[in-house]
Amino acid sequence: MADTPGEAESAIVARGVPPAKNAATIETSLRTLLTSFQKVEQTSSLLEAELLLSTCREIRSAATKIRTSAQNQWNAYQEVGQLPNEVLHEILLNALVDNKVGYIRRPTSYFVRQQALRRISSHWNQIITSSPYFWNTLCCIDFRRKRFEIALEKSRNVGLHITCRSSNYCRRFAERMSAESHRWISLDILYDTYWDDHFPLPTPRLNGFRANGQGQWEVPTPPTEHAQGLSLVLYHATSFQWNTPLPSLYALELTGVSPAPAVEKLLDIVAANPRLERLVIDAMSPHSLPTTSNLRKVTAPNLRYIGLPTLSTSETSVDFITHLIVAPTTYVHIRIYASEIFGSIPGLINKLIGYLCDRTNQLDESFAVGIRIDPGYWKGVILECPPTNPILKVRFGWWTHRLSVQDGLRAIVDVMEPAFRGKRELCFSPENTSFSDWSLSKIIGPWGQRLPHLSHLAIPSSSWTLDTLTHRPPEGEWAYPNLQHLRLLGSEWQSGLVDLARNRQNEPTVKTIESLVLERINTEPQSLEELKALVGEVLDETSS
């Protein structure tokens, strides 16, 4: 049980936090002050005033010493203070890295955070000050500052992270750092032509290279001759002419490059770099081959993330991802925008949804597939295939003039149908809007008739979704006749849930609900007991 504030203060005093000498100094000084204040009616001399000021300074000095001593003693008793120095060193080092893959270090914020961590305690300050790895990030904006020379000296002989952004000292900074090229670990530059003289230098330890061409410069290929360990390559706003495979490459990001690489080129890059784990591209040009059948399939055994997330992505991206043979656990994130679609929309739907189903069928059937439908104004499709729950986010506004809503929904569900013949659960996101002609409330019913084999369903807990499953429409068949496992996502308890279970139990043409899972729903005890009498298994996960 935690100590109360009073108990904590007593514990600190018991540990000897206020030193006796400082406490005695304060007590004596306070007595002197009280005596001086009692003589307020008398005219004070200059000597007495100086004595009073000296007493105040003694109190302040003694109080500062007590505070520092108490803070150090308090920090020593915290759990983090008990960690081994090696573990604490790694924690502090990771706290100073900006990017999740560790190749971007903004030097200004780096030094600000470094100084903030040093002020936490003398123990942390000692670890940071004594380790060269907290001083090996150098930047052009610090070139004329004292901390640049301090950092260069304290970094000793460990590898250096070099960052050169736009400043008045970039050229001189590059010349100074060229003498340390054998220590470069990462090079993050706003490219200019004077860097050409430094690229041929030996860089045996270089593993991260990031270049921004500012939209006007052609950045040379990475210095691969002397950097066989280069593993992180990022190009932005520059031309892209790179044909050299890197045996250690595991992350490649191309944003704003011109010309945009073709599908064939990207497939060649993936094939030539088998250790590649992360690939991010914001644009690609259509392939030059007559048909997509002429594109070769490429196996990427280590690829874990594919990101094609920005405005300039077209349906060409679908051609790219469908020709990559990746592990089922690879995360694929792709966006297709209406303005970038030049071919057949039904053909694109078949490719995109077919890819989702192919990926889904490689996973165990216990993993759900999520469908998010939102008319919105964004006018596009997002496909996310994370390892455990593939999600298709569709906003149908982009079909208004080129494909009817009914045809679009029918095309999607027809491609999806084979993937839902087993135990696969189809999950409709509760975040979907319930308005417009293509809203979720108008989709669940028609899709239920086109997915007759579906047995597992997750839907928002609302009156209109339950009505779809509770009653047979005047013209048509029951929605989801083979539904046996239902999961409700919501908030409010729906009284129609009991009717749903009872009606499907009494209807011979549909199967009985065998299990019901309630997620984040405020249940009513009496109705819940009535529901348990109709359904074989009811699991309330609201409180879990």
Coordinates of C-alpha atoms in Angstrom, one line a residue:
M1 CA 0.0 0.0 0.0
A2 CA 1.3 3.4 -1.0
D3 CA 2.4 5.9 1.7
T4 CA 0.3 9.0 2.3
P5 CA 2.0 12.3 1.6
G6 CA 2.6 12.8 5.4
E7 CA 4.0 9.3 5.7
A8 CA 6.2 9.8 2.6
E9 CA 7.6 13.0 4.1
S10 CA 8.3 11.2 7.4
A11 CA 10.0 8.4 5.6
I12 CA 12.2 10.9 3.8
V13 CA 13.2 12.6 7.1
A14 CA 13.8 9.2 8.7
R15 CA 16.2 8.4 5.8
G16 CA 18.2 11.5 6.8
V17 CA 17.2 13.6 3.8
P18 CA 17.3 17.0 5.4
P19 CA 20.9 17.1 6.7
A20 CA 21.1 18.1 10.3
K21 CA 23.6 20.9 9.5
N22 CA 21.3 22.6 7.0
A23 CA 18.2 22.2 9.3
A24 CA 20.1 23.8 12.1
T25 CA 21.2 26.7 9.9
I26 CA 17.6 27.4 8.9
E27 CA 16.4 27.2 12.5
T28 CA 19.0 29.7 13.7
S29 CA 18.4 32.0 10.7
L30 CA 14.7 32.0 11.3
R31 CA 15.2 33.0 14.9
T32 CA 17.3 35.9 13.8
L33 CA 14.6 37.0 11.4
L34 CA 11.9 36.9 14.0
T35 CA 14.0 39.0 16.4
S36 CA 14.6 41.6 13.7
F37 CA 10.9 41.8 12.9
Q38 CA 10.0 42.4 16.5
K39 CA 12.2 45.6 16.4
V40 CA 10.1 47.0 13.6
E41 CA 9.2 50.1 15.7
Q42 CA 12.9 51.0 16.1
T43 CA 14.9 52.7 13.3
S44 CA 17.0 50.0 11.6
S45 CA 20.6 50.8 10.9
L46 CA 22.4 49.9 7.6
L47 CA 24.3 47.2 9.5
E48 CA 21.1 45.6 10.7
A49 CA 19.7 45.6 7.2
E50 CA 22.8 43.9 5.8
L51 CA 22.6 41.4 8.6
L52 CA 19.0 40.6 7.7
L53 CA 19.8 40.2 4.0
S54 CA 22.7 37.9 4.8
T55 CA 20.3 35.8 7.0
C56 CA 17.8 35.5 4.1
R57 CA 20.6 34.3 1.8
E58 CA 21.7 31.7 4.3
I59 CA 18.1 30.3 4.5
R60 CA 17.8 30.2 0.7
S61 CA 21.1 28.4 0.4
A62 CA 20.3 25.8 3.1
A63 CA 16.8 25.2 1.6
T64 CA 18.3 24.6 -1.8
K65 CA 20.7 22.0 -0.4
I66 CA 17.8 20.3 1.4
R67 CA 15.7 20.2 -1.8
T68 CA 18.6 18.8 -3.9
S69 CA 19.4 16.2 -1.3
A70 CA 15.7 15.2 -0.9
Q71 CA 15.3 14.9 -4.7
N72 CA 18.4 12.7 -5.1
Q73 CA 17.3 10.5 -2.3
W74 CA 13.8 10.3 -3.6
N75 CA 15.0 9.4 -7.1
A76 CA 17.2 6.7 -5.7
Y77 CA 14.2 4.9 -4.2
Q78 CA 12.2 4.9 -7.4
E79 CA 11.9 1.6 -9.3
V80 CA 13.6 3.0 -12.5
G81 CA 16.5 3.8 -10.3
Q82 CA 17.0 0.2 -9.5
L83 CA 17.5 -0.8 -13.1
P84 CA 21.0 -2.0 -14.2
N85 CA 22.9 0.8 -15.9
E86 CA 23.0 -1.2 -19.1
V87 CA 19.2 -1.5 -19.3
L88 CA 18.7 2.2 -18.4
H89 CA 21.3 3.2 -21.0
E90 CA 19.2 1.4 -23.8
I91 CA 16.0 2.9 -22.5
L92 CA 17.3 6.4 -22.6
L93 CA 19.0 5.9 -26.0
N94 CA 15.7 4.7 -27.6
A95 CA 13.9 7.7 -26.1
L96 CA 16.0 10.0 -28.2
V97 CA 15.2 8.3 -31.6
D98 CA 12.3 9.9 -33.6
N99 CA 11.5 7.3 -36.2
K100 CA 10.2 3.9 -35.5
V101 CA 12.8 2.3 -37.7
G102 CA 15.5 4.4 -36.2
Y103 CA 17.0 6.3 -39.2
I104 CA 15.7 9.8 -38.6
R105 CA 17.1 12.0 -35.8
R106 CA 16.0 15.6 -35.7
P107 CA 19.1 17.1 -34.0
T108 CA 17.4 20.1 -32.4
S109 CA 14.7 18.1 -30.7
Y110 CA 17.4 15.4 -30.0
F111 CA 19.5 17.8 -27.9
V112 CA 16.5 19.3 -26.2
R113 CA 15.3 15.9 -25.0
Q114 CA 18.8 14.9 -24.1
Q115 CA 19.1 17.9 -21.8
A116 CA 15.7 17.2 -20.3
L117 CA 16.7 13.7 -19.5
R118 CA 19.9 14.8 -17.9
R119 CA 17.9 17.0 -15.5
I120 CA 15.8 14.1 -14.1
S121 CA 18.5 12.9 -11.7
S122 CA 22.2 12.9 -11.2
H123 CA 22.2 9.2 -12.0
W124 CA 20.7 9.8 -15.5
N125 CA 23.0 12.7 -16.0
Q126 CA 26.0 10.6 -15.3
I127 CA 24.9 7.8 -17.7
I128 CA 24.2 10.3 -20.5
T129 CA 27.3 12.3 -20.0
S130 CA 29.7 9.4 -19.8
S131 CA 28.3 7.4 -22.8
P132 CA 29.5 8.5 -26.3
Y133 CA 26.3 7.1 -27.9
F134 CA 24.4 10.2 -26.5
W135 CA 26.7 12.6 -28.4
N136 CA 27.1 11.0 -31.8
T137 CA 24.3 13.0 -33.6
L138 CA 25.8 16.0 -35.4
C139 CA 24.0 18.6 -37.4
C140 CA 25.0 21.5 -39.6
I141 CA 22.9 24.0 -37.6
D142 CA 25.2 23.4 -34.6
F143 CA 28.4 23.8 -36.6
R144 CA 29.3 27.2 -35.1
R145 CA 28.0 26.4 -31.6
K146 CA 30.0 25.2 -28.7
R147 CA 27.9 22.0 -28.3
F148 CA 29.1 20.8 -31.7
E149 CA 32.7 20.5 -30.6
I150 CA 31.6 19.1 -27.2
A151 CA 29.5 16.4 -29.0
L152 CA 32.3 15.6 -31.4
E153 CA 34.8 15.2 -28.6
K154 CA 32.4 13.1 -26.4
S155 CA 31.4 10.8 -29.2
R156 CA 35.0 9.5 -29.2
N157 CA 35.3 6.8 -31.9
V158 CA 31.7 5.5 -32.1
G159 CA 29.7 5.8 -35.3
L160 CA 28.1 9.2 -36.2
H161 CA 24.6 10.2 -37.3
I162 CA 25.1 13.0 -39.8
T163 CA 22.2 15.4 -40.5
C164 CA 22.6 18.3 -42.9
R165 CA 19.5 20.5 -43.4
S166 CA 19.4 24.0 -44.9
S167 CA 21.7 26.4 -43.1
N168 CA 24.5 28.8 -43.8
Y169 CA 27.1 26.3 -42.7
C170 CA 26.1 23.3 -44.9
R171 CA 29.1 23.4 -47.2
R172 CA 31.7 23.8 -44.4
F173 CA 29.9 21.2 -42.3
A174 CA 30.1 18.7 -45.2
E175 CA 33.8 19.4 -45.6
R176 CA 34.4 18.9 -41.8
M177 CA 32.4 15.7 -41.7
S178 CA 34.2 14.2 -44.7
A179 CA 37.2 13.7 -42.5
E180 CA 35.0 11.4 -40.4
S181 CA 33.4 9.5 -43.2
H182 CA 34.7 6.2 -41.9
R183 CA 32.5 6.8 -38.8
W184 CA 29.2 7.6 -40.6
I185 CA 26.4 5.4 -39.5
S186 CA 23.5 7.4 -41.1
L187 CA 23.5 10.3 -43.5
D188 CA 20.4 12.5 -43.7
I189 CA 20.9 15.4 -46.1
L190 CA 19.1 18.1 -47.9
Y191 CA 21.0 17.5 -51.1
D192 CA 23.1 20.0 -52.9
T193 CA 25.8 19.6 -55.5
Y194 CA 28.8 20.0 -53.1
W195 CA 27.9 16.6 -51.6
D196 CA 29.1 15.0 -54.9
D197 CA 32.7 15.4 -53.7
H198 CA 32.0 13.5 -50.5
F199 CA 30.0 10.5 -51.9
P200 CA 33.0 8.6 -53.2
L201 CA 34.6 8.6 -49.7
P202 CA 35.0 5.3 -47.9
T203 CA 31.9 4.8 -45.6
P204 CA 32.3 1.2 -44.3
R205 CA 29.9 1.7 -41.4
L206 CA 27.1 3.5 -43.3
N207 CA 23.7 1.7 -42.9
G208 CA 21.2 4.6 -43.3
F209 CA 20.9 7.0 -46.2
R210 CA 18.2 9.6 -46.6
A211 CA 18.3 12.3 -49.3
N212 CA 15.9 15.1 -50.1
G213 CA 16.5 16.5 -53.6
Q214 CA 14.4 19.6 -53.0
G215 CA 12.6 18.8 -56.3
Q216 CA 15.5 20.2 -58.4
W217 CA 18.5 18.0 -57.9
E218 CA 19.3 14.5 -59.1
V219 CA 20.7 12.7 -56.1
P220 CA 23.4 10.2 -57.1
T221 CA 22.9 6.6 -56.2
P222 CA 23.9 5.6 -52.6
P223 CA 27.6 5.1 -52.0
T224 CA 27.3 1.4 -52.3
E225 CA 30.9 0.7 -53.3
H226 CA 32.1 1.4 -49.8
A227 CA 28.9 0.7 -47.9
Q228 CA 28.0 -2.9 -48.3
G229 CA 26.0 -2.8 -45.0
L230 CA 23.6 -0.1 -46.3
S231 CA 20.2 -1.2 -45.1
L232 CA 18.0 1.9 -45.0
V233 CA 17.5 4.0 -48.1
L234 CA 15.0 6.9 -48.5
Y235 CA 14.7 9.2 -51.5
H236 CA 12.4 12.3 -51.5
A237 CA 11.7 14.9 -54.2
T238 CA 14.4 13.7 -56.5
S239 CA 15.0 11.6 -59.6
F240 CA 15.3 7.9 -59.1
Q241 CA 17.9 6.0 -61.1
W242 CA 19.1 3.1 -59.0
N243 CA 20.2 -0.3 -60.4
T244 CA 22.6 -1.5 -57.7
P245 CA 21.3 -4.3 -55.4
L246 CA 22.1 -4.0 -51.8
P247 CA 22.6 -7.3 -50.0
S248 CA 21.6 -5.8 -46.6
L249 CA 18.8 -3.6 -47.6
Y250 CA 15.7 -4.0 -45.4
A251 CA 13.9 -0.6 -45.8
L252 CA 13.2 1.4 -48.9
E253 CA 11.0 4.5 -49.1
L254 CA 10.5 6.5 -52.3
T255 CA 8.3 9.6 -52.0
G256 CA 8.0 12.3 -54.6
V257 CA 10.6 10.7 -56.9
S258 CA 10.5 11.5 -60.6
P259 CA 10.0 9.7 -62.8
A260 CA 7.8 7.4 -60.8
P261 CA 9.2 3.9 -60.9
A262 CA 7.3 1.4 -63.1
V263 CA 5.7 -1.8 -61.7
E264 CA 8.4 -3.9 -63.5
K265 CA 11.2 -1.8 -61.9
L266 CA 9.8 -2.2 -58.4
L267 CA 9.3 -5.9 -58.8
D268 CA 13.0 -6.1 -60.0
I269 CA 14.1 -4.2 -56.9
V270 CA 12.2 -6.5 -54.6
A271 CA 13.6 -9.6 -56.3
A272 CA 17.2 -8.2 -56.1
N273 CA 16.9 -7.4 -52.4
P274 CA 15.6 -10.6 -50.7
R275 CA 16.2 -9.2 -47.2
L276 CA 13.8 -6.3 -47.8
E277 CA 11.3 -5.9 -44.9
R278 CA 9.7 -2.5 -45.4
L279 CA 8.7 -0.9 -48.7
V280 CA 6.9 2.5 -49.0
I281 CA 6.1 4.1 -52.4
D282 CA 3.8 7.0 -53.0
A283 CA 3.5 6.7 -56.8
M284 CA 4.3 4.3 -59.6
S285 CA 3.8 4.5 -63.3
P286 CA 1.8 2.0 -65.3
H287 CA 3.6 -1.0 -66.5
S288 CA 4.7 -1.0 -70.2
L289 CA 3.8 -4.7 -70.8
P290 CA 0.8 -5.6 -73.0
T291 CA -1.1 -7.2 -70.1
T292 CA -0.6 -7.9 -66.5
S293 CA -0.2 -11.6 -67.3
N294 CA 3.2 -10.7 -68.6
L295 CA 4.3 -9.4 -65.2
R296 CA 6.4 -11.9 -63.3
K297 CA 5.6 -13.1 -59.9
V298 CA 8.2 -12.2 -57.3
T299 CA 8.7 -13.8 -53.9
A300 CA 9.5 -11.5 -51.0
P301 CA 10.1 -13.9 -48.0
N302 CA 11.0 -11.2 -45.5
L303 CA 8.7 -8.3 -46.5
R304 CA 6.6 -7.3 -43.5
Y305 CA 5.1 -3.9 -44.5
I306 CA 4.0 -2.6 -47.9
G307 CA 2.7 1.0 -47.9
L308 CA 1.1 2.7 -50.9
P309 CA -0.8 5.4 -49.0
T310 CA -0.9 8.7 -50.8
L311 CA -2.9 10.6 -53.4
S312 CA -1.0 9.6 -56.5
T313 CA -1.5 5.9 -56.1
S314 CA -3.6 4.4 -58.9
E315 CA -4.9 1.0 -59.7
T316 CA -1.4 0.2 -60.9
S317 CA -0.6 -0.4 -57.2
V318 CA -3.0 -3.4 -57.3
D319 CA -1.1 -4.9 -60.1
F320 CA 2.1 -4.5 -58.0
I321 CA 0.8 -6.1 -54.8
T322 CA -0.9 -8.9 -56.6
H323 CA 2.4 -10.0 -58.2
L324 CA 4.2 -10.1 -54.9
I325 CA 4.3 -13.5 -53.1
V326 CA 4.5 -12.5 -49.4
A327 CA 3.9 -14.1 -46.1
P328 CA 0.3 -14.1 -44.7
T329 CA 1.4 -11.9 -41.9
T330 CA 2.6 -9.1 -44.2
Y331 CA 0.9 -5.8 -43.5
V332 CA -0.4 -4.2 -46.8
H333 CA -1.8 -0.7 -46.8
I334 CA -3.1 0.7 -50.1
R335 CA -5.4 3.5 -51.2
I336 CA -7.1 3.8 -54.5
Y337 CA -8.4 7.2 -55.5
A338 CA -11.2 7.9 -58.0
S339 CA -9.3 10.4 -60.0
E340 CA -6.5 7.9 -60.6
I341 CA -8.7 5.1 -62.0
F342 CA -8.6 4.9 -65.8
G343 CA -9.6 1.3 -66.5
S344 CA -12.6 -0.8 -65.7
I345 CA -14.0 -0.3 -62.2
P346 CA -15.5 -3.8 -62.0
G347 CA -12.1 -5.2 -63.0
L348 CA -10.4 -3.2 -60.3
I349 CA -13.0 -4.5 -57.7
N350 CA -12.3 -8.0 -58.7
K351 CA -8.6 -7.5 -58.3
L352 CA -8.8 -5.7 -55.0
I353 CA -11.4 -7.8 -53.3
G354 CA -9.9 -10.9 -54.8
Y355 CA -6.6 -10.0 -53.3
L356 CA -8.2 -9.5 -49.9
C357 CA -9.8 -12.9 -50.1
D358 CA -6.7 -14.6 -51.2
R359 CA -4.8 -13.1 -48.3
T360 CA -7.6 -13.9 -45.9
N361 CA -7.7 -17.6 -47.0
Q362 CA -4.1 -18.0 -46.1
L363 CA -4.9 -17.1 -42.5
D364 CA -6.6 -19.3 -39.9
E365 CA -10.4 -19.1 -40.1
S366 CA -10.5 -17.7 -36.6
F367 CA -9.3 -14.4 -38.0
A368 CA -12.1 -12.0 -39.0
V369 CA -12.4 -9.8 -42.1
G370 CA -13.5 -6.3 -41.5
I371 CA -15.6 -4.2 -43.9
R372 CA -15.9 -0.5 -43.3
I373 CA -18.4 1.3 -45.5
D374 CA -18.7 5.1 -45.5
P375 CA -20.1 7.3 -48.3
G376 CA -18.2 10.4 -47.1
Y377 CA -16.5 12.8 -49.4
W378 CA -13.2 11.1 -49.5
K379 CA -14.2 9.0 -52.6
G380 CA -11.8 6.1 -52.4
V381 CA -11.0 2.7 -51.2
I382 CA -8.5 1.8 -48.4
L383 CA -7.3 -1.8 -48.2
E384 CA -5.5 -2.8 -45.0
C385 CA -4.2 -6.3 -44.5
P386 CA -2.7 -6.5 -41.0
P387 CA -1.8 -9.9 -39.8
T388 CA -4.8 -10.6 -37.7
N389 CA -7.8 -8.7 -39.1
P390 CA -7.8 -7.7 -42.8
I391 CA -9.9 -4.6 -43.3
L392 CA -11.5 -3.1 -46.4
K393 CA -12.6 0.5 -46.0
V394 CA -14.8 1.5 -48.9
R395 CA -16.3 5.0 -49.5
F396 CA -18.7 4.6 -52.4
G397 CA -19.1 8.2 -53.5
W398 CA -16.5 7.6 -56.2
W399 CA -18.8 5.2 -58.1
T400 CA -21.7 7.6 -58.5
H401 CA -21.0 8.5 -62.1
R402 CA -19.3 5.4 -63.4
L403 CA -20.9 2.5 -61.6
S404 CA -24.2 2.1 -59.8
V405 CA -24.1 1.4 -56.1
Q406 CA -26.1 -1.8 -56.6
D407 CA -23.6 -3.0 -59.2
G408 CA -20.7 -2.1 -57.1
L409 CA -21.9 -3.8 -54.0
R410 CA -22.9 -6.9 -56.0
A411 CA -19.4 -7.0 -57.5
I412 CA -17.8 -6.9 -54.1
V413 CA -19.9 -9.5 -52.5
D414 CA -19.7 -11.9 -55.5
V415 CA -15.9 -11.9 -55.3
M416 CA -16.0 -12.3 -51.5
E417 CA -18.5 -15.2 -51.4
P418 CA -16.0 -18.1 -51.7
A419 CA -14.0 -16.8 -48.7
F420 CA -17.0 -17.1 -46.4
R421 CA -18.0 -20.7 -46.9
G422 CA -16.3 -21.8 -43.7
K423 CA -15.9 -20.4 -40.3
R424 CA -14.7 -17.0 -41.5
E425 CA -16.4 -14.1 -39.7
L426 CA -17.5 -11.0 -41.6
C427 CA -17.3 -7.9 -39.4
F428 CA -19.1 -4.7 -40.3
S429 CA -17.5 -1.8 -38.5
P430 CA -19.7 0.0 -36.0
E431 CA -18.2 3.3 -37.2
N432 CA -20.1 3.2 -40.5
T433 CA -22.7 5.8 -41.2
S434 CA -26.3 4.9 -41.5
F435 CA -27.3 7.5 -44.1
S436 CA -27.4 7.6 -47.9
D437 CA -28.4 5.1 -50.5
W438 CA -25.3 2.9 -50.0
S439 CA -25.3 3.0 -46.2
L440 CA -24.6 -0.1 -44.0
S441 CA -28.3 -0.4 -43.1
K442 CA -29.1 -1.0 -46.8
I443 CA -26.2 -3.3 -47.4
I444 CA -26.4 -6.0 -44.7
G445 CA -29.7 -7.3 -46.0
P446 CA -28.8 -7.7 -49.8
W447 CA -25.4 -9.0 -48.9
G448 CA -27.0 -11.6 -46.6
Q449 CA -28.8 -13.0 -49.6
R450 CA -25.7 -13.2 -51.7
L451 CA -23.6 -14.8 -48.8
P452 CA -25.9 -17.8 -48.0
H453 CA -23.0 -19.9 -46.6
L454 CA -21.9 -17.3 -44.0
S455 CA -22.1 -18.6 -40.5
H456 CA -20.2 -16.0 -38.5
L457 CA -21.2 -12.4 -38.4
A458 CA -20.3 -9.3 -36.4
I459 CA -22.5 -6.2 -36.7
P460 CA -23.3 -3.0 -34.8
S461 CA -26.0 -3.4 -32.1
S462 CA -28.7 -1.2 -33.5
S463 CA -32.4 -1.6 -34.2
W464 CA -32.1 -1.6 -38.0
T465 CA -29.3 -4.2 -38.1
L466 CA -31.3 -6.5 -35.8
D467 CA -34.5 -6.1 -37.9
T468 CA -32.6 -7.4 -40.9
L469 CA -31.9 -10.7 -39.1
T470 CA -35.2 -10.9 -37.2
H471 CA -37.7 -10.8 -40.0
R472 CA -38.0 -12.2 -43.5
P473 CA -38.6 -9.5 -46.0
P474 CA -42.0 -9.4 -47.8
E475 CA -40.3 -10.3 -51.1
G476 CA -37.1 -12.4 -50.7
E477 CA -35.4 -14.8 -48.5
W478 CA -34.0 -14.7 -45.0
A479 CA -30.7 -12.8 -44.6
Y480 CA -27.8 -15.1 -43.7
P481 CA -29.8 -18.4 -43.4
N482 CA -26.8 -20.3 -42.1
L483 CA -25.9 -17.8 -39.4
Q484 CA -25.1 -19.6 -36.2
H485 CA -22.5 -17.3 -34.5
L486 CA -23.4 -13.7 -33.9
R487 CA -21.2 -10.9 -32.4
L488 CA -22.9 -7.6 -31.5
L489 CA -20.7 -4.4 -31.3
G490 CA -22.4 -1.5 -29.7
S491 CA -23.4 0.3 -26.6
E492 CA -27.1 0.2 -25.9
W493 CA -29.1 -2.9 -25.2
Q494 CA -31.6 -3.7 -27.9
S495 CA -34.9 -5.3 -26.8
G496 CA -35.3 -6.8 -30.3
L497 CA -32.4 -9.1 -29.6
V498 CA -34.7 -11.6 -27.8
D499 CA -37.1 -11.5 -30.7
L500 CA -34.2 -12.2 -33.1
A501 CA -33.2 -15.4 -31.2
R502 CA -36.8 -16.6 -30.8
N503 CA -37.8 -16.0 -34.5
R504 CA -34.8 -17.7 -35.9
Q505 CA -35.3 -20.6 -33.5
N506 CA -38.9 -21.0 -34.7
E507 CA -38.1 -20.7 -38.4
P508 CA -37.3 -24.1 -40.0
T509 CA -35.6 -22.6 -43.1
V510 CA -32.8 -20.9 -41.1
K511 CA -30.4 -22.2 -38.6
T512 CA -30.6 -21.4 -34.9
I513 CA -28.2 -19.0 -33.2
E514 CA -25.8 -21.2 -31.2
S515 CA -23.5 -18.5 -29.8
L516 CA -23.9 -14.8 -29.1
V517 CA -21.1 -12.5 -28.0
L518 CA -21.9 -9.0 -26.6
E519 CA -19.1 -6.5 -26.8
R520 CA -19.4 -3.1 -25.0
I521 CA -23.2 -3.4 -24.6
N522 CA -25.0 -2.3 -21.5
T523 CA -27.0 -5.4 -20.7
E524 CA -30.2 -5.8 -18.8
P525 CA -30.1 -8.7 -16.3
Q526 CA -33.7 -9.9 -16.9
S527 CA -33.5 -9.7 -20.7
L528 CA -30.1 -11.4 -20.6
E529 CA -31.5 -14.4 -18.7
E530 CA -34.3 -14.7 -21.2
L531 CA -31.8 -14.6 -24.0
K532 CA -29.7 -17.3 -22.4
A533 CA -32.8 -19.6 -22.5
L534 CA -33.0 -19.2 -26.3
V535 CA -29.3 -19.3 -27.2
G536 CA -26.9 -22.1 -26.4
E537 CA -24.0 -19.8 -25.4
V538 CA -24.2 -16.1 -24.5
L539 CA -20.8 -14.4 -23.7
D540 CA -20.9 -10.9 -22.2
E541 CA -17.6 -9.2 -22.9
T542 CA -18.7 -5.8 -21.8
S543 CA -16.8 -5.9 -18.6
S544 CA -13.8 -7.7 -19.8

